[in-house]
Amino acid sequence: MEQPVQSLAEAKKRAEFLRAELERHNRLYYVEAKPEISDREFDRLMRELQDLEAAHPELATPDSPTQRVGGAPIEGFQQVKHAVPMMSLDNTYSVEEMREFDARVRKALGVESVDYVIEPKVDGVSISLRYEHGVLKVAATRGDGKTGDDITANAKTIRAIPLRIPTDAAVLEVRGEAYLGKAAFAKMNAEREKAGEALFANPRNATAGSLKQLDPKVVAGRPLSAVLYATGALEGVEFETQADVLRGLAKLGFPVAKLWWECRGIEEVVARAEELQRREGELEYEMDGAVVKVNRLALWRQLGTTAKAPRFAMAYKYSHEQAQTVLRAITLQVGRTGVLTPVAELEPVELAGSTISRATLHNEDEIKRKDIRVGDTVIIEKAGEVIPAVVAVVAEKRPWGTKPFDLSAHAGGKCPACGGGIVRDPEAAAWRCENLDCPAQIRGRIEHFTARKAMNIDGFGEAIVESLTTERTVQEAADEGLFGVRTETKVLPPAVRDVADLYALTAEAIELRRPNRVADGKAPSMVLARKLAAAIEASKGSELWRLLHGLGIPNVGEGLARTLAQELGSLDSLMAADAEALAKVRDIGEIVARSVVEFFANPRNRAVIEKLRKAGVRFDRVEKVAAGADRDGYFFGKRVVITGTLEKFTREQAQEELRKRGATVAETVGKTTNIVVAGAEAGSKLEKAQKLGIPILDEAEFLNKLG
Ligand code: AMP
Ligand code: ZN
C-alpha cells in the first residue's frame, strides 16, 4: 500500500498510536485471552508500524512491539547483578510440616493467626524484569540468585511480557516464571518430531533452552509465555500485601496466576492447597506444588530469611505416587449444586499404603483431554492428602472396542440420581442436574449445612442423611394382642427435603430411620437419636457465619460468610442489602454480591429461610460482638486497626478488649477503617490512616476510651 507522505511529527504520532494499540491487543490476546481483532488485522497494524520505523529509523524505540520479532543475535550473555537477591524456597511434601511452618511463623510474630496467600508453584524458569518509568529495561534469569544472565532481547519476544506498563514508578522489578504452556509444548514437540529435530524432555527444559538461545529470532518463534508473582527492587511504588502485589501486577497488565487465594490461618491454606491441586487442569502451565506466603509484606521484614530461603514462605510440593490399574467403569455423582462429577471405579490397587478403588476424573473436559475410556489401563496418582486422581492412560494397553467418553451420552441424557434433565454449564465445564428436588442435591445440601465448617451438627454421616432424605420402608411392632408381637410394614416419606426440615425432626422420627436399626437387631435404644436431636437443637444458636456458609450461597465460602456476618450483622440485613451495597463490603466483589442477591431473591430459598426463622434458628449471632457489649460504647460496631507496639497490652489482649466491646479488629487500614490505635513505632499503617483522615488513638487515649 502506498503511504501518503507524512511529516515527521505526524509519523511520530502515528507510531505512538500504533505501539499503544499493538500492545493493547497483544495484552488482550496473550494475557487476557480476549482478543478484539483478528490476527490479520493485528498483522496489518504491525506491518504499518514496521514500515514507519523503517522509513524513519529515528522513531524506533526499544519498547516498540516491532522488537518482539527478535533483534540481532548476540555473542554471549552479559551478567546482571540482582539488586534484591532471587531466593530459593524451603519446601515440604507434608501437611504436618505446613502446620509446623505456620507454628514457627506465629511464634516468631507472637500472634495467634496469620493470613497467607497460596498460589501455584509454577514449574518454569525464573525471570526478573526491570521496568524504569514504565519501560522494560532489563530481563534476567535467576542465575545463582545474586547474578543472572541478561536475557532482555529474548524476553522481549515473549508476548505476554509487556514492554511498557502504565506506571511512573522509577523502578519496578517484577519476578515470575517464563514457561511453555502444556498445549504449546505438545505442539512444538510434534513439529520438531516432524522436522526430525531432537525432542524436549519437558516444558521446563524447553523453556530454559529457549531463553539461552543467542538468536532472539529463534526465541520469537517459540510460544513462550510468562506468569508473574513477585517484585524485586522498587522505587516510587509500594505494596502492602502479597495479595496487593498479585492484584497490582494484574492491573499493570502482567499475566498472574488465575488461581490464588488469601487465607485466614493455615487450615484454610491446607484446604486451598487441595483445591489448587484438584484444579491443576485449569492452568495452562505445569505446576509442581503450591507456594504459601505470609500475606503482609511488613511481616516479611520481621521474619527475615535464612541464607538460602525466606522464612515467610514455603513451597508445598505435591508428591506424586503413582500406580497402574484398570478403569472398570465411570460413575456419576451428583453434588449439592447439581453438578455431575465423573468418578473412576477401579480395579483395586495398592497406592501409597492404601487400597484404592475409586479416583477422581475431575470433569468431562479433563477426561476428553486425556482421552480416558472405560476399559483403559490408567495411571492413578495420589499426592499428599488429596484424593487419588486418574492422570493418564497407558495407550499401549488400550483394549479393542473402547469408545471416547461423552458425559451426556454416558448419563443417557438424564440425572442418574433423579432422572431429570441435565444441562451443560459452560462456565464450570460441567453438566448439571436442573431439578432442585433431586434427592442427591438435597443430600448434598444437608451434608453441607451440617458440616463442621458450617452448622457443625455432630453425627450426620452419609448413611443417616441418606435415610432421612429418602422414602423408608420400616417394620413396626403394631401391637401385642392375642397373637403376640405383630409387625406392620410402613412406608415413610422422606423426613427431610430441605435444611429447615432438620429442625422439625424429633428423636423418635430419627430413630425410626436410623440406618442400621434393622441390621443390628437390637431394641431401639434412642441414645443416638437423642444425641442427634440435641445437636440439631443446639445448632439453632450457631453464629451467623455458620448459617450463611451452611446455606450454600454460590461463591460464598467460609471466609466470605464470616466477612458478611461481621459486616452485615444479621441475616435480615444481608437479605435487605442490594448488590451495589454488598459490593462495597470489604472483600466482596461484584460476582459475589450478585450471587448473594440472586440467592435471596429465589422464593424457594426465602421459604427455607422463613422456616428456619420459625424453627427458632438465630439469624444474628455475630462472633465477639458479645451480648454484654454496650451498643452506645465508643468502639461498638467500629472497624479498628491496631498498629505499632502497645506497652500495657499484647496485640491479642488489645484485640480481645476491642472485640468485647463490639468492634471488628482488622489488619489493613482502608477507607472502611473507623479507628486506628497506634502504639510505639507505628509505621505505614499510621501514615495511611493520617492520609485518609482516620481518627488515631495513642495508647493513653486508647486506655481512656476502653474506660
Ligand atoms: P526451588 O527452586 O524449588 O527452591 O523453588 C523456588 C523457586 O520457585 C523460586 O525461585 C521461583 O523461581 C519458583 N516459583 C514458582 N512459582 C512461584 C511462586 N508462585 N512464588 C514464588 N516462587 C515461585
Ligand atoms: Zn438430579
XYZ file of C-alpha atoms and ligand atoms in Angstrom:
731
model
C 0.000 0.000 0.000
C 1.263 3.435 -0.906
C 1.602 5.604 2.166
C 0.826 9.269 1.810
C 3.865 11.340 2.593
C 3.787 12.230 6.258
C 5.597 14.861 8.188
C 7.913 13.532 10.858
C 5.611 14.850 13.549
C 2.677 13.023 12.003
C 4.681 9.849 11.648
C 5.749 10.063 15.258
C 2.190 10.475 16.433
C 1.015 7.598 14.299
C 3.839 5.371 15.542
C 2.942 6.116 19.138
C -0.669 5.333 18.451
C 0.214 2.061 16.738
C 2.509 0.996 19.546
C -0.139 1.579 22.161
C -2.741 -0.239 20.064
C -0.489 -3.185 19.312
C 0.481 -3.577 22.937
C -3.144 -3.344 23.981
C -4.194 -6.050 21.516
C -1.197 -8.052 22.464
C -2.263 -7.978 26.086
C -5.858 -8.811 25.179
C -4.620 -11.803 23.244
C -1.766 -13.154 25.350
C -2.654 -12.115 28.868
C -6.406 -11.870 28.971
C -7.228 -14.360 26.221
C -9.905 -11.946 24.971
C -8.804 -10.806 21.522
C -10.769 -7.987 19.945
C -9.299 -8.072 16.470
C -8.319 -10.797 14.044
C -4.738 -11.990 13.585
C -4.797 -10.407 10.135
C -5.857 -7.085 11.481
C -3.089 -7.321 14.056
C -0.511 -8.181 11.403
C -1.660 -5.237 9.331
C -1.098 -2.804 12.220
C 2.276 -4.371 12.928
C 3.309 -4.063 9.292
C 2.329 -0.421 9.245
C 4.471 0.246 12.309
C 7.410 -1.675 10.854
C 7.164 0.364 7.675
C 7.037 3.597 9.614
C 10.069 2.664 11.656
C 11.905 1.592 8.515
C 11.125 4.914 6.838
C 12.064 6.892 9.948
C 14.698 4.899 11.839
C 14.926 7.741 14.341
C 11.445 6.788 15.517
C 12.298 3.251 16.521
C 12.257 2.726 20.294
C 13.458 -0.186 22.396
C 9.943 -0.753 23.737
C 8.311 -0.899 20.315
C 6.254 -4.037 19.669
C 8.278 -4.469 16.475
C 11.126 -5.550 18.741
C 9.196 -8.685 19.624
C 10.282 -10.443 16.466
C 13.787 -10.544 17.883
C 16.820 -8.371 17.301
C 20.303 -9.313 16.110
C 21.999 -12.409 17.502
C 24.314 -11.849 20.449
C 27.729 -13.238 21.287
C 27.011 -14.257 24.823
C 25.036 -13.142 27.836
C 26.012 -10.150 29.929
C 25.752 -10.640 33.662
C 23.180 -8.759 35.696
C 23.501 -8.259 39.412
C 20.154 -8.565 41.179
C 19.518 -5.580 43.423
C 17.351 -7.866 45.577
C 18.540 -11.478 45.504
C 16.318 -14.097 43.914
C 15.958 -16.726 46.557
C 15.077 -20.336 46.646
C 12.188 -21.662 48.752
C 12.060 -24.164 51.568
C 9.772 -26.955 50.664
C 7.815 -29.802 52.119
C 5.537 -32.548 50.961
C 3.529 -32.889 54.131
C 0.592 -31.076 55.605
C 2.071 -31.623 59.041
C 5.151 -29.657 58.093
C 2.965 -26.911 56.671
C 1.372 -26.649 60.092
C 4.813 -26.571 61.686
C 5.806 -23.774 59.325
C 2.731 -21.875 60.450
C 3.558 -22.536 64.107
C 7.065 -21.145 63.565
C 5.722 -18.056 61.870
C 3.151 -17.424 64.577
C 5.700 -17.914 67.294
C 8.162 -15.550 65.661
C 5.469 -12.907 65.269
C 3.786 -13.582 68.588
C 0.329 -13.828 67.073
C -2.450 -16.384 67.108
C -3.236 -16.489 63.457
C -1.562 -15.367 60.280
C -3.056 -14.544 56.918
C -1.447 -16.234 53.958
C -1.607 -16.222 50.212
C -1.453 -19.520 48.407
C -0.645 -19.655 44.723
C 0.632 -22.199 42.211
C 4.313 -23.056 42.187
C 4.910 -22.573 38.515
C 7.326 -25.078 37.058
C 9.057 -22.741 34.655
C 12.264 -20.741 34.610
C 12.588 -17.784 36.999
C 12.979 -14.392 35.457
C 13.252 -10.884 36.756
C 12.025 -7.926 34.711
C 13.168 -4.423 35.463
C 10.942 -1.540 34.380
C 12.168 2.015 34.670
C 9.491 4.674 34.397
C 7.235 2.051 32.920
C 9.586 0.796 30.214
C 11.081 -2.709 30.214
C 14.806 -2.152 30.564
C 16.376 -5.429 31.656
C 15.251 -9.014 31.829
C 17.423 -11.500 33.685
C 17.491 -15.113 34.729
C 17.932 -16.093 38.350
C 21.442 -17.475 37.834
C 22.933 -18.140 41.248
C 20.421 -15.816 42.875
C 22.818 -12.890 43.076
C 23.788 -12.591 39.434
C 21.957 -13.828 36.368
C 22.122 -13.679 32.574
C 20.835 -10.642 30.749
C 18.130 -12.100 28.504
C 16.425 -8.822 27.622
C 16.371 -9.400 23.870
C 14.865 -12.843 24.328
C 12.332 -11.756 26.932
C 11.058 -9.038 24.615
C 9.900 -11.695 22.194
C 7.560 -13.136 24.841
C 4.241 -11.585 24.010
C 2.819 -11.962 27.483
C 5.544 -9.704 28.867
C 4.582 -6.049 28.491
C 7.249 -3.812 27.026
C 5.703 -0.813 28.685
C 3.455 -0.584 31.709
C 1.255 2.247 32.925
C 3.274 3.455 35.920
C 5.526 6.375 36.773
C 7.490 4.360 39.301
C 11.187 4.998 38.819
C 11.942 1.316 39.297
C 9.616 -1.642 39.323
C 11.175 -5.075 39.231
C 8.767 -7.871 38.632
C 9.530 -11.524 39.108
C 7.976 -14.697 37.918
C 8.446 -17.614 35.589
C 8.768 -17.944 31.872
C 7.124 -21.124 30.678
C 5.906 -23.086 27.721
C 2.232 -23.915 28.040
C 1.211 -27.562 28.053
C -0.520 -27.314 24.688
C 2.211 -25.164 23.143
C 4.823 -27.642 24.330
C 2.995 -30.610 22.836
C 2.579 -28.784 19.549
C 6.175 -27.683 19.464
C 7.457 -31.175 20.105
C 5.143 -32.586 17.445
C 6.565 -30.100 14.954
C 10.107 -30.939 15.962
C 9.376 -34.593 15.512
C 8.074 -33.967 12.007
C 11.143 -31.932 11.215
C 13.342 -34.687 12.622
C 14.712 -32.479 15.381
C 15.521 -33.602 18.911
C 12.551 -33.543 21.263
C 12.480 -31.637 24.537
C 12.098 -33.749 27.671
C 9.627 -31.405 29.335
C 8.314 -27.852 29.107
C 10.766 -26.523 31.677
C 13.803 -27.792 29.800
C 12.379 -26.413 26.604
C 11.858 -23.036 28.250
C 15.339 -22.920 29.748
C 16.800 -23.962 26.401
C 14.852 -21.279 24.576
C 15.873 -18.476 26.918
C 19.526 -19.449 26.464
C 19.344 -19.041 22.696
C 21.760 -16.484 21.390
C 19.490 -15.637 18.494
C 16.362 -13.811 19.668
C 14.646 -14.637 16.355
C 14.675 -18.294 17.319
C 13.138 -17.434 20.664
C 10.468 -15.367 18.939
C 9.434 -18.500 17.093
C 8.821 -20.381 20.321
C 5.473 -19.945 22.013
C 6.856 -18.912 25.403
C 4.690 -17.233 27.940
C 5.161 -15.924 31.452
C 3.420 -15.539 34.750
C 4.495 -13.041 37.407
C 4.057 -13.253 41.166
C 6.550 -11.072 42.996
C 8.515 -7.857 42.998
C 12.214 -7.129 43.397
C 13.658 -3.654 43.711
C 11.015 -0.919 43.916
C 11.293 2.834 43.773
C 8.260 5.029 43.801
C 5.790 2.238 44.318
C 4.808 0.159 47.329
C 2.674 -2.817 48.149
C 1.269 -3.855 51.486
C 0.421 -7.464 50.973
C 1.193 -10.300 48.612
C -2.435 -10.139 47.528
C -1.889 -6.474 46.630
C 1.163 -7.483 44.619
C -0.810 -10.019 42.598
C -3.715 -7.666 42.061
C -1.379 -4.778 41.335
C 0.616 -6.733 38.758
C -2.573 -7.836 37.043
C -3.718 -4.237 36.918
C -0.474 -3.195 35.263
C -1.136 -5.734 32.534
C 1.060 -8.597 33.712
C -0.192 -12.143 33.482
C -0.689 -13.521 37.001
C -1.843 -16.917 38.189
C -5.516 -17.402 37.685
C -5.852 -19.458 40.847
C -4.686 -17.931 44.110
C -6.303 -17.222 47.422
C -5.954 -15.146 50.547
C -6.344 -17.441 53.522
C -7.114 -16.878 57.154
C -4.845 -19.251 59.016
C -3.140 -22.424 57.956
C -6.195 -24.678 57.812
C -7.642 -22.599 55.030
C -4.298 -22.862 53.286
C -4.426 -26.639 53.534
C -7.915 -26.703 52.071
C -6.928 -24.397 49.212
C -3.814 -26.439 48.519
C -6.081 -29.359 47.914
C -8.394 -27.314 45.734
C -5.460 -25.995 43.750
C -4.250 -29.468 43.055
C -7.695 -30.616 42.085
C -7.967 -27.735 39.640
C -4.478 -28.061 38.217
C -6.011 -28.803 34.826
C -7.271 -25.222 34.613
C -3.734 -23.876 34.476
C -2.009 -23.752 31.132
C 1.400 -24.284 32.698
C 2.899 -27.113 34.696
C 2.840 -26.635 38.420
C 4.791 -28.676 40.911
C 3.045 -27.587 44.045
C 1.809 -24.520 45.833
C 3.676 -21.614 47.343
C 2.391 -20.302 50.639
C 3.425 -16.796 51.616
C 2.654 -14.675 54.642
C 0.324 -12.069 53.218
C 1.578 -8.922 54.918
C 4.855 -7.752 53.493
C 5.740 -5.860 56.666
C 5.818 -9.233 58.386
C 8.292 -10.486 55.767
C 10.811 -7.991 57.046
C 10.099 -9.094 60.579
C 10.573 -12.751 59.726
C 13.625 -12.329 57.562
C 15.420 -15.010 55.622
C 17.889 -17.779 56.162
C 20.976 -17.893 53.977
C 19.053 -19.722 51.316
C 15.361 -19.085 51.659
C 12.854 -16.705 53.162
C 11.201 -17.604 56.480
C 7.881 -16.163 55.385
C 7.218 -18.558 52.541
C 7.110 -22.265 51.956
C 6.657 -24.395 48.896
C 4.172 -27.168 49.427
C 5.085 -29.724 46.832
C 2.706 -32.310 45.629
C 4.258 -35.701 45.927
C 3.240 -37.911 43.125
C 2.881 -41.557 43.964
C 1.558 -43.473 41.031
C 0.112 -46.853 40.212
C -1.459 -48.550 37.209
C -4.826 -50.204 37.211
C -7.867 -50.839 35.048
C -10.711 -48.379 34.799
C -13.761 -50.617 35.196
C -16.458 -48.006 34.977
C -17.185 -44.325 35.255
C -19.993 -43.416 37.621
C -21.553 -40.010 38.005
C -22.025 -38.377 41.367
C -24.461 -35.565 41.819
C -23.404 -32.871 44.262
C -25.393 -30.244 46.131
C -25.244 -27.782 43.277
C -26.393 -30.446 40.835
C -23.030 -30.830 39.125
C -22.460 -34.327 37.751
C -18.972 -35.375 38.751
C -17.433 -38.351 36.992
C -15.785 -40.860 39.310
C -13.425 -43.624 38.230
C -14.332 -47.093 39.506
C -11.078 -49.010 39.505
C -9.703 -52.488 39.813
C -8.469 -52.176 43.424
C -4.779 -51.353 43.614
C -2.224 -50.518 46.313
C -1.120 -46.914 46.333
C 0.808 -45.008 48.987
C -0.107 -47.521 51.631
C -3.800 -47.915 50.973
C -6.065 -49.807 48.610
C -7.642 -47.577 46.031
C -10.775 -48.483 44.116
C -12.102 -45.049 43.238
C -10.423 -41.948 41.930
C -11.432 -38.566 40.669
C -11.567 -37.771 36.976
C -12.154 -34.045 37.615
C -14.583 -33.223 34.844
C -15.643 -34.081 31.333
C -13.141 -31.755 29.684
C -10.292 -33.390 31.557
C -11.460 -36.856 30.543
C -11.615 -35.749 26.942
C -8.292 -34.014 27.073
C -6.633 -37.132 28.414
C -8.871 -39.390 26.304
C -9.694 -41.674 29.195
C -12.028 -44.527 28.276
C -13.769 -47.243 30.237
C -11.634 -50.381 29.933
C -8.369 -48.463 29.725
C -5.389 -49.176 31.894
C -4.831 -45.891 33.638
C -2.195 -44.263 35.796
C -3.535 -43.037 39.068
C -1.725 -40.649 41.311
C -2.032 -39.669 44.911
C -0.435 -36.581 46.313
C -0.365 -35.773 49.990
C -3.817 -35.799 51.481
C -5.579 -35.266 48.233
C -7.954 -37.868 46.850
C -6.351 -40.007 44.175
C -6.816 -38.889 40.597
C -6.569 -40.529 37.200
C -3.775 -38.680 35.448
C -3.160 -40.552 32.232
C -3.938 -43.529 30.044
C -1.421 -46.245 29.164
C -2.084 -46.079 25.448
C -0.412 -49.398 24.561
C -2.756 -51.250 26.862
C -5.999 -49.966 25.401
C -8.280 -52.918 24.654
C -10.176 -53.199 21.426
C -13.560 -51.552 21.074
C -13.371 -48.732 23.625
C -15.284 -45.556 22.966
C -14.386 -41.928 23.679
C -16.141 -40.682 26.783
C -19.147 -38.432 26.425
C -20.747 -37.467 29.684
C -24.221 -36.726 28.439
C -24.407 -39.951 26.442
C -22.960 -41.837 29.389
C -25.734 -40.496 31.586
C -28.340 -41.250 28.939
C -29.107 -37.528 28.888
C -30.521 -37.530 32.397
C -29.524 -37.162 36.003
C -28.511 -40.530 37.439
C -29.998 -39.588 40.805
C -33.421 -38.273 39.847
C -33.842 -38.937 36.139
C -34.375 -35.236 35.477
C -32.882 -33.273 32.603
C -29.257 -32.177 32.571
C -27.731 -29.076 31.034
C -24.217 -28.075 30.213
C -22.814 -25.259 32.319
C -20.049 -23.833 30.165
C -18.591 -21.758 32.962
C -17.994 -24.724 35.219
C -17.041 -27.097 32.390
C -19.739 -29.330 33.825
C -23.134 -30.876 33.325
C -25.708 -30.031 35.896
C -28.982 -31.593 37.056
C -31.577 -28.863 36.975
C -34.076 -30.437 39.334
C -33.910 -28.631 42.646
C -35.789 -31.530 44.272
C -33.181 -34.005 43.107
C -32.550 -36.264 46.119
C -28.807 -36.231 45.516
C -28.790 -32.440 45.640
C -30.871 -32.438 48.782
C -28.451 -34.857 50.408
C -25.561 -32.685 49.360
C -27.206 -29.591 50.809
C -27.873 -31.324 54.132
C -24.317 -32.601 54.321
C -23.015 -29.149 53.561
C -25.322 -27.480 56.098
C -24.401 -29.837 58.915
C -20.671 -29.923 58.154
C -18.029 -28.941 60.661
C -17.320 -25.653 58.939
C -20.998 -24.791 58.697
C -23.636 -25.506 61.376
C -21.341 -28.152 62.855
C -24.062 -30.632 63.805
C -22.345 -33.744 65.062
C -23.490 -37.162 63.927
C -24.554 -36.532 60.346
C -22.881 -39.311 58.430
C -23.692 -40.159 54.847
C -25.907 -43.056 55.913
C -28.201 -41.096 58.198
C -28.511 -38.271 55.697
C -29.413 -40.812 53.043
C -32.104 -42.413 55.175
C -33.562 -39.088 56.287
C -33.891 -37.847 52.750
C -35.368 -40.901 51.072
C -38.547 -42.880 51.434
C -38.137 -45.584 54.076
C -39.862 -48.912 54.437
C -39.855 -49.851 58.098
C -41.163 -52.776 60.124
C -43.091 -51.585 63.099
C -44.291 -53.589 66.069
C -48.004 -52.952 65.778
C -49.466 -54.446 68.921
C -49.012 -57.279 71.328
C -52.546 -58.661 71.321
C -53.676 -62.242 71.040
C -51.020 -63.213 68.530
C -48.068 -61.735 70.293
C -45.942 -59.119 68.513
C -47.274 -58.412 65.093
C -45.231 -56.306 62.729
C -46.567 -53.968 60.156
C -44.803 -52.652 57.105
C -44.950 -48.895 56.763
C -43.646 -46.601 54.077
C -42.360 -43.343 55.480
C -41.987 -40.326 53.214
C -38.630 -38.542 53.241
C -38.308 -36.739 56.562
C -36.017 -34.028 55.247
C -36.421 -32.165 51.971
C -34.557 -29.029 52.848
C -32.224 -27.887 55.599
C -35.046 -26.333 57.607
C -36.765 -29.719 57.888
C -33.930 -30.809 60.164
C -35.428 -28.660 62.897
C -38.751 -30.483 62.752
C -37.110 -33.856 63.452
C -37.871 -35.499 66.758
C -35.650 -38.143 68.336
C -38.390 -40.669 67.589
C -38.513 -39.746 63.921
C -34.753 -40.090 63.709
C -34.743 -43.434 65.485
C -37.348 -44.766 63.082
C -34.989 -44.005 60.235
C -31.726 -44.991 61.815
C -29.887 -46.816 59.026
C -28.686 -49.836 60.977
C -31.843 -50.162 63.021
C -32.878 -53.336 61.336
C -29.424 -54.699 60.751
C -28.202 -54.555 64.325
C -31.289 -56.359 65.559
C -31.091 -54.506 68.845
C -34.018 -52.951 70.538
C -34.232 -49.274 69.716
C -32.041 -47.562 72.228
C -32.765 -43.973 71.299
C -29.353 -42.943 72.566
C -28.002 -41.945 69.200
C -31.247 -40.423 68.071
C -31.487 -38.281 71.188
C -27.921 -37.143 70.758
C -28.525 -36.139 67.174
C -31.748 -34.354 68.061
C -29.948 -32.455 70.801
C -27.162 -31.482 68.427
C -29.716 -30.178 65.950
C -31.421 -28.191 68.681
C -28.138 -26.721 69.877
C -27.232 -25.604 66.384
C -30.078 -23.091 66.433
C -27.836 -20.772 68.379
C -24.945 -21.025 65.912
C -23.069 -17.964 64.836
C -24.387 -16.252 61.749
C -21.388 -17.092 59.567
C -22.056 -20.781 60.089
C -25.614 -20.363 58.910
C -24.515 -18.272 55.919
C -21.924 -20.805 54.934
C -24.338 -23.674 55.506
C -26.991 -22.202 53.232
C -24.672 -22.825 50.322
C -24.901 -19.462 48.589
C -22.907 -19.792 45.367
C -19.436 -18.204 45.671
C -19.773 -17.691 49.411
C -17.338 -19.967 51.194
C -16.452 -19.962 54.831
C -14.245 -16.885 54.673
C -16.740 -14.659 52.898
C -19.526 -15.974 55.117
C -17.508 -14.714 58.092
C -16.983 -11.366 56.436
C -20.640 -10.955 55.541
C -21.684 -11.898 59.055
C -19.269 -9.412 60.590
C -20.175 -6.613 58.266
C -23.927 -7.040 57.988
C -24.622 -8.340 61.464
C -27.757 -10.282 60.674
C -29.333 -12.419 58.025
C -32.132 -9.905 57.656
C -29.829 -7.033 56.875
C -27.987 -9.219 54.412
C -31.242 -10.113 52.688
C -32.217 -6.458 52.573
C -28.930 -5.343 51.001
C -28.749 -4.764 47.252
C -25.848 -5.762 45.035
C -24.437 -2.276 44.990
C -24.285 -2.034 48.764
C -22.827 -5.525 49.061
C -20.099 -4.835 46.559
C -18.887 -2.080 48.861
C -18.301 -4.522 51.703
C -14.635 -5.406 52.099
C -13.556 -8.475 50.137
C -16.904 -8.693 48.363
C -16.719 -8.294 44.616
C -19.498 -7.834 42.120
C -19.807 -11.517 41.344
C -20.301 -12.466 44.954
C -22.657 -9.549 45.522
C -24.789 -10.616 42.604
C -24.811 -14.207 43.687
C -25.967 -13.260 47.189
C -28.774 -11.108 45.853
C -29.893 -13.811 43.443
C -29.857 -16.395 46.173
C -32.145 -14.389 48.404
C -34.398 -13.367 45.546
C -35.190 -17.009 44.922
C -38.574 -17.787 46.514
C -37.507 -21.315 47.389
C -34.563 -20.059 49.368
C -36.713 -17.458 51.058
C -39.202 -20.141 52.047
C -36.435 -22.212 53.628
C -35.199 -19.157 55.489
C -38.657 -18.387 56.842
C -38.942 -21.984 58.026
C -35.589 -21.652 59.764
C -36.778 -18.474 61.428
C -39.985 -20.139 62.656
C -37.954 -23.036 63.988
C -36.036 -20.583 66.139
C -32.699 -20.562 64.350
C -30.783 -17.426 65.337
C -30.097 -15.055 62.458
C -27.993 -12.513 64.257
C -25.311 -14.159 66.344
C -22.096 -12.488 65.388
C -18.848 -13.536 66.994
C -17.343 -11.426 69.732
C -19.953 -8.737 69.491
C -20.621 -10.060 72.923
C -24.055 -9.749 74.410
C -22.534 -7.572 77.111
C -21.160 -5.052 74.623
C -22.521 -1.597 75.140
C -24.243 -0.571 71.945
C -23.563 3.046 72.747
C -19.915 2.398 73.584
C -17.181 4.167 71.652
C -15.918 1.061 69.892
C -19.187 -0.694 69.215
C -19.604 -1.690 65.582
C -16.360 0.009 64.601
C -13.594 -1.371 62.426
C -10.387 -0.905 64.305
C -6.802 -1.458 63.215
C -4.011 -1.775 65.770
C -0.507 -0.849 64.733
C 2.822 -0.456 66.467
C 3.697 -1.770 69.914
C 1.474 -1.154 72.905
C 3.063 -1.024 76.316
C 0.296 -2.256 78.550
C -1.202 -4.880 76.236
C -0.126 -7.619 73.922
C -1.740 -7.415 70.488
C -4.072 -10.218 71.450
C -5.192 -8.564 74.654
C -5.923 -5.329 72.870
C -7.866 -7.172 70.185
C -9.787 -9.075 72.814
C -10.737 -5.864 74.621
C -11.931 -4.350 71.385
C -13.951 -7.368 70.380
C -15.582 -7.488 73.773
C -16.803 -4.004 73.078
C -18.299 -4.980 69.768
C -15.524 -3.814 67.454
C -14.157 -5.694 64.481
C -10.401 -5.854 64.514
C -8.878 -5.614 61.055
C -5.373 -5.931 59.677
C -5.322 -3.338 56.964
C -6.095 0.328 57.009
C -8.559 1.243 54.324
C -11.487 3.511 53.624
C -13.742 1.396 55.811
C -11.461 1.668 58.844
C -13.061 3.728 61.620
C -10.287 3.948 64.179
C -6.571 3.264 64.270
C -4.847 2.512 67.569
C -1.195 3.415 67.196
C 1.406 2.225 69.664
C 5.105 2.960 69.615
C 6.975 2.664 66.320
C 3.842 2.556 64.237
C 4.751 2.583 60.565
C 2.991 2.612 57.251
C -0.458 1.920 58.668
C -0.267 5.038 60.751
C 0.814 7.080 57.735
C -2.012 5.676 55.705
C -4.522 6.458 58.459
C -3.240 10.026 58.569
C -3.565 10.312 54.838
C -7.113 9.012 54.919
C -8.000 11.198 57.884
C -8.961 8.289 60.112
C -9.145 9.044 63.851
C -5.973 7.835 65.578
C -5.685 6.920 69.238
C -2.377 6.657 71.036
C -2.093 4.199 73.875
C -3.178 6.655 76.571
C -6.276 7.646 74.617
C -6.980 4.017 73.853
C -6.868 3.160 77.575
C -9.075 6.095 78.311
C -11.680 5.056 75.718
C -11.644 1.500 76.967
C -12.657 3.009 80.286
P 13.101 -24.129 44.313
O 13.807 -23.774 43.038
O 12.480 -25.477 44.342
O 13.882 -23.777 45.543
O 11.835 -23.168 44.371
C 11.996 -21.806 44.389
C 11.580 -21.232 43.085
O 10.233 -21.498 42.822
C 11.647 -19.755 43.063
O 12.934 -19.292 42.839
C 10.767 -19.422 41.909
O 11.515 -19.417 40.726
C 9.830 -20.621 41.798
N 8.416 -20.288 41.910
C 7.461 -20.777 41.114
N 6.265 -20.293 41.423
C 6.444 -19.433 42.439
C 5.577 -18.591 43.191
N 4.266 -18.553 42.955
N 6.120 -17.842 44.160
C 7.441 -17.877 44.419
N 8.314 -18.645 43.739
C 7.827 -19.420 42.760
Zn -30.972 -34.989 39.743
